[in-house]
Coordinates of C-alpha atoms and ligand atoms in Angstrom, one line a residue:
M396 CA 17.3 -22.6 -10.3
N397 CA 18.8 -21.3 -7.0
R398 CA 16.3 -18.3 -6.0
L399 CA 17.1 -16.0 -3.7
T400 CA 14.5 -16.5 -0.4
L401 CA 12.8 -13.3 1.0
S402 CA 14.2 -13.9 4.5
E403 CA 17.8 -13.8 2.7
Q404 CA 17.2 -10.7 1.2
F405 CA 16.0 -9.2 4.4
F406 CA 19.1 -10.1 6.2
R407 CA 21.3 -8.3 3.0
D408 CA 19.0 -5.4 3.3
Q409 CA 19.2 -5.0 7.0
A410 CA 23.0 -5.2 6.6
S411 CA 23.1 -2.8 3.8
A412 CA 20.7 -0.6 5.6
A413 CA 23.1 -0.6 8.7
A414 CA 19.8 -1.5 10.6
S415 CA 20.5 -2.9 14.2
G416 CA 19.1 -6.3 13.2
G417 CA 15.3 -5.9 14.1
L418 CA 14.5 -4.9 10.7
S419 CA 14.6 -8.5 9.2
T420 CA 12.3 -9.6 12.0
V421 CA 9.7 -7.0 11.3
L422 CA 10.0 -7.6 7.7
N423 CA 9.9 -11.4 8.2
R424 CA 6.7 -10.8 10.2
F425 CA 5.1 -9.3 7.2
S426 CA 6.2 -12.0 5.2
L427 CA 4.1 -14.4 7.9
L428 CA 1.2 -12.3 7.6
A429 CA 1.3 -12.4 3.8
R430 CA 1.2 -16.3 4.0
M431 CA -1.3 -16.6 6.9
L432 CA -3.7 -14.1 4.8
A433 CA -3.5 -15.8 1.3
S434 CA -4.4 -18.8 3.1
E435 CA -7.5 -17.0 5.0
I436 CA -8.7 -15.7 1.3
M437 CA -8.2 -19.0 -0.4
R438 CA -10.5 -21.0 1.9
A439 CA -13.0 -17.8 2.6
G440 CA -15.4 -19.2 0.1
F441 CA -15.6 -22.5 1.8
V442 CA -16.3 -20.9 5.2
G443 CA -18.3 -18.2 4.5
K444 CA -16.5 -15.8 5.2
L445 CA -17.1 -13.7 2.2
G446 CA -20.0 -11.3 3.7
Y447 CA -20.3 -8.3 5.8
T448 CA -20.2 -8.4 9.6
G449 CA -22.8 -5.5 9.9
T450 CA -20.8 -3.2 11.2
T451 CA -18.8 -0.2 10.1
N452 CA -15.3 0.8 10.6
V453 CA -13.9 4.3 11.4
Q454 CA -14.0 4.8 7.9
D455 CA -17.9 4.4 8.0
E456 CA -17.4 1.6 5.5
N457 CA -19.2 -1.8 5.6
V458 CA -16.9 -4.0 7.2
R459 CA -16.5 -7.7 5.8
A460 CA -15.7 -10.8 7.8
L461 CA -12.2 -10.8 6.1
D462 CA -11.6 -7.1 6.9
V463 CA -11.7 -8.3 10.6
I464 CA -9.9 -11.6 10.3
S465 CA -7.0 -9.7 8.4
N466 CA -6.7 -7.1 11.2
D467 CA -6.9 -9.8 13.9
T468 CA -4.3 -11.5 12.3
L469 CA -2.0 -8.5 11.9
L470 CA -2.3 -8.0 15.6
Q471 CA -1.6 -11.9 16.5
V472 CA 1.5 -11.5 14.2
F473 CA 3.1 -8.8 16.0
E474 CA 1.9 -9.6 19.6
N475 CA 4.9 -10.3 21.8
M476 CA 7.5 -8.9 18.9
P477 CA 9.9 -6.6 20.9
M478 CA 10.7 -4.7 18.1
V479 CA 7.8 -3.0 17.5
C480 CA 5.8 -0.9 19.9
G481 CA 2.8 0.1 18.1
V482 CA 0.1 -0.7 15.2
A483 CA -1.8 1.8 13.5
S484 CA -4.4 0.2 10.8
E485 CA -7.5 1.1 8.4
E486 CA -9.4 -1.0 10.8
M487 CA -8.7 0.9 13.8
E488 CA -9.8 4.2 15.0
E489 CA -6.9 4.5 17.5
V490 CA -3.4 3.3 17.2
H491 CA -2.8 -0.2 18.8
I492 CA -0.2 -0.2 21.3
L493 CA 1.7 -3.5 21.5
P494 CA 1.7 -5.1 25.2
G495 CA 5.6 -5.6 25.9
G496 CA 6.5 -3.4 23.2
E497 CA 7.5 -0.3 25.1
S498 CA 11.3 -0.8 24.4
G499 CA 10.4 -1.4 20.6
K500 CA 11.7 1.2 18.4
Y501 CA 9.6 0.5 15.1
I502 CA 5.9 1.4 14.4
V503 CA 4.1 -0.1 11.6
S504 CA 1.2 1.5 9.7
V505 CA -0.9 -1.0 7.7
D506 CA -4.0 -1.6 5.4
P507 CA -4.8 -5.2 6.6
L508 CA -6.9 -5.8 3.3
D509 CA -6.9 -3.3 0.7
G510 CA -9.8 -3.9 -2.2
S511 CA -11.8 -5.9 0.4
G512 CA -14.8 -5.2 -2.2
N513 CA -13.1 -7.8 -4.5
V514 CA -13.5 -10.7 -2.1
D515 CA -16.7 -12.1 -3.2
V516 CA -16.0 -11.6 -6.6
A517 CA -12.3 -13.4 -6.6
G518 CA -10.7 -10.0 -7.6
Q519 CA -7.4 -8.8 -6.8
M520 CA -6.8 -7.7 -3.3
G521 CA -3.6 -6.8 -1.2
T522 CA -2.0 -5.7 2.0
I523 CA -0.1 -2.4 2.1
F524 CA 2.4 -1.6 5.1
G525 CA 5.0 0.8 6.1
I526 CA 7.6 0.5 8.8
Y527 CA 9.0 4.0 10.7
R528 CA 11.3 4.2 13.6
R529 CA 9.8 5.5 16.5
R530 CA 10.4 9.3 17.4
T531 CA 10.0 9.1 21.2
M532 CA 13.1 7.0 22.8
S533 CA 11.0 4.5 24.4
G534 CA 7.8 3.8 26.8
V535 CA 4.3 3.7 25.6
P536 CA 4.6 5.2 21.8
T537 CA 2.5 8.7 21.3
L538 CA 0.8 9.8 18.4
A539 CA 3.6 11.5 17.0
D540 CA 5.5 8.6 16.5
F541 CA 3.0 7.5 13.8
L542 CA 2.7 11.0 12.3
Q543 CA 5.5 10.9 9.9
P544 CA 5.7 11.8 6.3
G545 CA 6.4 9.3 3.8
R546 CA 10.0 10.4 3.5
D547 CA 10.6 9.2 7.1
L548 CA 9.7 5.7 6.2
V549 CA 12.5 2.9 6.9
A550 CA 10.8 0.3 4.6
A551 CA 7.5 -0.2 3.1
G552 CA 5.7 -2.8 0.8
Y553 CA 2.7 -4.6 -0.3
V554 CA 1.4 -8.4 -0.6
L555 CA -0.8 -8.9 -3.7
Y556 CA -3.3 -11.7 -3.5
G557 CA -3.8 -12.8 -7.0
P558 CA -3.5 -15.8 -9.2
C559 CA -0.1 -15.8 -7.4
T560 CA 0.6 -14.1 -3.9
M561 CA 3.3 -11.6 -4.2
L562 CA 5.4 -9.6 -2.0
I563 CA 7.3 -6.3 -3.1
Y564 CA 9.0 -4.3 -0.9
S565 CA 12.0 -2.0 -0.3
A566 CA 13.9 -1.3 2.7
G567 CA 15.4 1.6 1.1
G568 CA 17.4 0.1 -1.6
P569 CA 15.9 -1.5 -4.8
V570 CA 12.6 -2.5 -5.0
N571 CA 12.4 -6.5 -4.9
G572 CA 9.2 -8.5 -6.0
F573 CA 9.0 -12.3 -4.4
T574 CA 6.6 -14.6 -5.6
L575 CA 5.0 -17.1 -2.7
D576 CA 5.8 -21.3 -3.7
R577 CA 2.5 -22.2 -1.7
S578 CA 3.8 -26.0 -1.8
I579 CA 6.9 -25.0 0.5
G580 CA 5.5 -21.7 2.1
T581 CA 8.5 -19.8 1.1
F582 CA 8.6 -16.4 -1.4
F583 CA 11.3 -16.3 -3.6
L584 CA 12.8 -13.5 -5.5
T585 CA 11.3 -13.3 -8.9
H586 CA 11.3 -9.6 -9.9
P587 CA 14.8 -8.1 -8.7
N588 CA 15.3 -4.2 -8.5
I589 CA 12.1 -3.5 -10.0
Q590 CA 12.3 -0.1 -12.3
I591 CA 9.0 1.4 -13.2
P592 CA 8.8 2.2 -17.4
E593 CA 8.4 5.4 -18.8
G594 CA 6.2 6.3 -21.5
E595 CA 4.1 3.2 -21.6
G596 CA 1.0 1.4 -19.8
S597 CA -2.2 2.2 -18.6
Y598 CA -4.3 5.1 -16.8
S599 CA -6.3 3.6 -14.2
V600 CA -8.9 5.7 -12.5
N601 CA -12.5 5.3 -11.3
E602 CA -14.4 7.3 -14.4
A603 CA -17.7 6.6 -13.1
N604 CA -16.8 9.6 -10.3
E605 CA -16.0 11.9 -13.3
S606 CA -19.3 14.2 -12.5
K607 CA -17.9 14.7 -9.2
W608 CA -14.5 16.1 -10.3
D609 CA -13.5 19.7 -11.2
D610 CA -12.7 20.9 -14.6
K611 CA -8.9 20.3 -14.4
T612 CA -9.3 16.9 -13.0
K613 CA -11.9 16.1 -15.8
A614 CA -9.4 17.2 -18.4
V615 CA -6.4 15.0 -17.1
V616 CA -8.5 12.3 -17.2
R617 CA -9.8 13.0 -20.7
A618 CA -6.4 13.5 -21.9
F619 CA -5.5 9.9 -20.9
R620 CA -8.7 8.5 -22.2
T621 CA -8.6 10.3 -25.8
Q622 CA -4.7 9.4 -25.9
Q623 CA -3.9 13.1 -26.4
T624 CA -1.1 13.4 -23.5
K625 CA 2.7 14.3 -24.4
C626 CA 3.8 11.2 -22.5
G627 CA 2.3 8.6 -24.9
K628 CA -0.7 6.7 -25.4
R629 CA -2.0 4.5 -22.6
A630 CA -4.7 1.5 -22.2
A631 CA -7.5 1.8 -19.7
R632 CA -7.1 -0.5 -16.9
Y633 CA -9.1 -0.6 -13.1
A634 CA -9.0 -3.3 -10.8
G635 CA -10.7 -1.7 -8.1
A636 CA -8.1 -2.6 -5.8
L637 CA -5.5 0.1 -5.1
V638 CA -2.5 -2.5 -4.8
G639 CA -3.5 -4.5 -8.0
D640 CA -3.8 -1.3 -9.8
F641 CA -0.5 -0.1 -8.5
H642 CA 1.3 -3.3 -9.0
R643 CA 0.4 -3.1 -12.5
T644 CA 1.4 0.2 -13.1
L645 CA 5.0 -0.8 -11.2
L646 CA 5.6 -3.2 -13.6
K647 CA 4.0 -1.8 -16.7
G648 CA 4.2 1.7 -16.3
G649 CA 1.5 4.5 -16.8
I650 CA -0.6 6.4 -14.0
Y651 CA -3.0 5.4 -11.2
M652 CA -5.1 8.3 -10.2
Y653 CA -7.9 8.7 -7.0
P654 CA -8.4 12.5 -7.3
G655 CA -10.3 14.6 -4.9
E656 CA -13.8 15.8 -5.8
V657 CA -15.4 19.0 -5.5
K658 CA -17.1 17.9 -2.4
K659 CA -14.5 15.7 -1.2
P660 CA -11.3 17.6 -2.1
E661 CA -9.3 15.3 0.2
G662 CA -10.5 11.9 -1.9
K663 CA -10.7 8.7 -0.5
L664 CA -7.0 6.8 -0.2
R665 CA -5.2 7.1 3.1
L666 CA -2.0 8.6 3.1
L667 CA -1.0 6.7 6.4
Y668 CA -1.1 3.3 5.5
E669 CA -2.0 3.7 1.6
N670 CA -0.3 6.5 -0.2
A671 CA 3.0 7.2 1.5
P672 CA 4.2 3.4 1.4
L673 CA 3.0 3.0 -2.2
A674 CA 4.4 6.6 -3.0
F675 CA 8.1 5.1 -0.8
L676 CA 8.1 2.2 -3.4
C677 CA 7.1 3.9 -6.9
E678 CA 9.9 6.7 -6.2
K679 CA 12.8 4.1 -5.3
A680 CA 11.5 2.4 -8.6
G681 CA 12.0 5.6 -10.4
G682 CA 8.5 6.9 -10.5
A683 CA 6.5 9.5 -9.0
A684 CA 3.7 10.2 -6.3
T685 CA 1.7 13.5 -5.9
D686 CA -1.6 14.9 -4.1
G687 CA -1.9 16.4 -7.7
R688 CA 0.2 19.4 -6.6
Q689 CA 2.7 18.0 -4.1
R690 CA 4.7 15.0 -3.6
I691 CA 3.4 12.4 -1.4
L692 CA 6.5 11.7 0.8
D693 CA 6.7 15.2 1.9
I694 CA 3.1 15.4 3.4
V695 CA 3.0 15.2 7.1
P696 CA -0.3 13.9 8.2
T697 CA -2.2 15.3 11.0
K698 CA -4.8 12.8 11.7
L699 CA -4.3 9.0 11.5
H700 CA -6.6 8.4 9.0
E701 CA -5.6 11.4 6.9
R702 CA -7.0 10.7 3.0
T703 CA -5.2 12.6 0.4
P704 CA -6.0 12.6 -3.3
L705 CA -3.4 10.4 -4.9
Y706 CA -1.8 10.4 -8.6
L707 CA 0.9 7.9 -9.1
G708 CA 3.4 5.9 -11.7
S709 CA 6.0 7.0 -14.2
K710 CA 7.5 10.2 -13.9
G711 CA 6.3 11.6 -17.2
D712 CA 2.7 10.7 -16.7
V713 CA 2.5 12.0 -12.9
R714 CA 4.5 15.2 -14.1
E715 CA 2.0 15.7 -17.4
A716 CA -1.3 15.4 -15.0
G717 CA 0.4 17.7 -12.2
A718 CA 0.9 20.3 -15.0
M719 CA -2.6 20.2 -16.1
L720 CA -3.8 20.5 -12.5
A721 CA -1.7 23.4 -11.6
Ligands
FBP1222 P1 -10.0 -0.7 1.1 O1 -10.8 -1.6 0.4 O2 -8.9 -0.9 1.9 O3 -10.7 0.3 1.7 O4 -9.1 0.5 -0.4 C1 -9.7 1.4 -0.9 C2 -10.0 0.6 -2.2 O5 -10.9 -0.3 -2.1 C3 -8.8 0.8 -2.9 O6 -8.2 -0.5 -2.7 C4 -9.4 0.8 -4.2 O7 -8.2 1.3 -5.2 C5 -10.2 1.9 -4.2 O8 -10.9 1.6 -2.6 C6 -11.6 1.7 -5.3 O9 -12.5 2.7 -4.8 P2 -13.8 2.9 -5.5 O10 -14.6 1.7 -5.6 O11 -14.4 4.0 -5.0 O12 -13.1 3.1 -7.4

């Protein structure tokens, strides 16, 4: 079967986005990063890279060897790449200015290895990325170049490392899914123009956190759990990796929730390189994404590692959750 390759699709998107030519090159770098990390994850068990480094990151989370490897690989892939001037990463406290990228017109925000807690149980993991045009014209990018709302994303996507490696992205048009043929190291189009189903699927939330939620949040989750929602019955599914839970929701429908807590109203997930890129994809696929009250894509970050609650998935599900939280 003559399947479209990822590179061919990038060029088509670049033409339709009237992009200057840099965008497809930047997207191709994420394809390279995906293939490199897929290989690292496959070998981690054999080369003793499953464990912790003994350090903590800016999120005050224990850092695993693969977290460091993923971030180092990200920086390698974008070094000496004149289209990109800077990188924001979950694993780095400050933005990373790329040497020689001063004239680059894009910045990237990345969660290099999402769901890294799954690494030693061979669970799903992922990489999440967003691509913005810088706001300043040239020179060293400023924080303002990174603190942009998701509605200004030029492109966003994620890589899913699971039984197969997939790359799903949108450059402003349809959401297209590509599957890696490891034998030749090429991604092929397998899921064209993904549209999130309505009225079916699963609800996905870590219910062990229930005692930390306020009453309205408890009521929302209880309604889904007891199949009392107006938007239809849902199965319970939770992979413990945002990319895996979102990918299932995108293809099968339903809702993913990471609510805020009474003592941590901002929740756990990060706006810039987790919530906004996935919200961008979710809306392009016909779904919705909020923090429980407002559209994720309208939230302007004030800090690089800002967190927000996250409700994303089928429009009807997210709307019903929002109505109960109001
Ligand atoms: P990182 O692994 O990139 O820190 O992402 C956070 C995350 O692992 C998500 O992938 C996942 O959805 C969530 O945390 C799981 O959190 P919890 O263990 O509290 O349910």
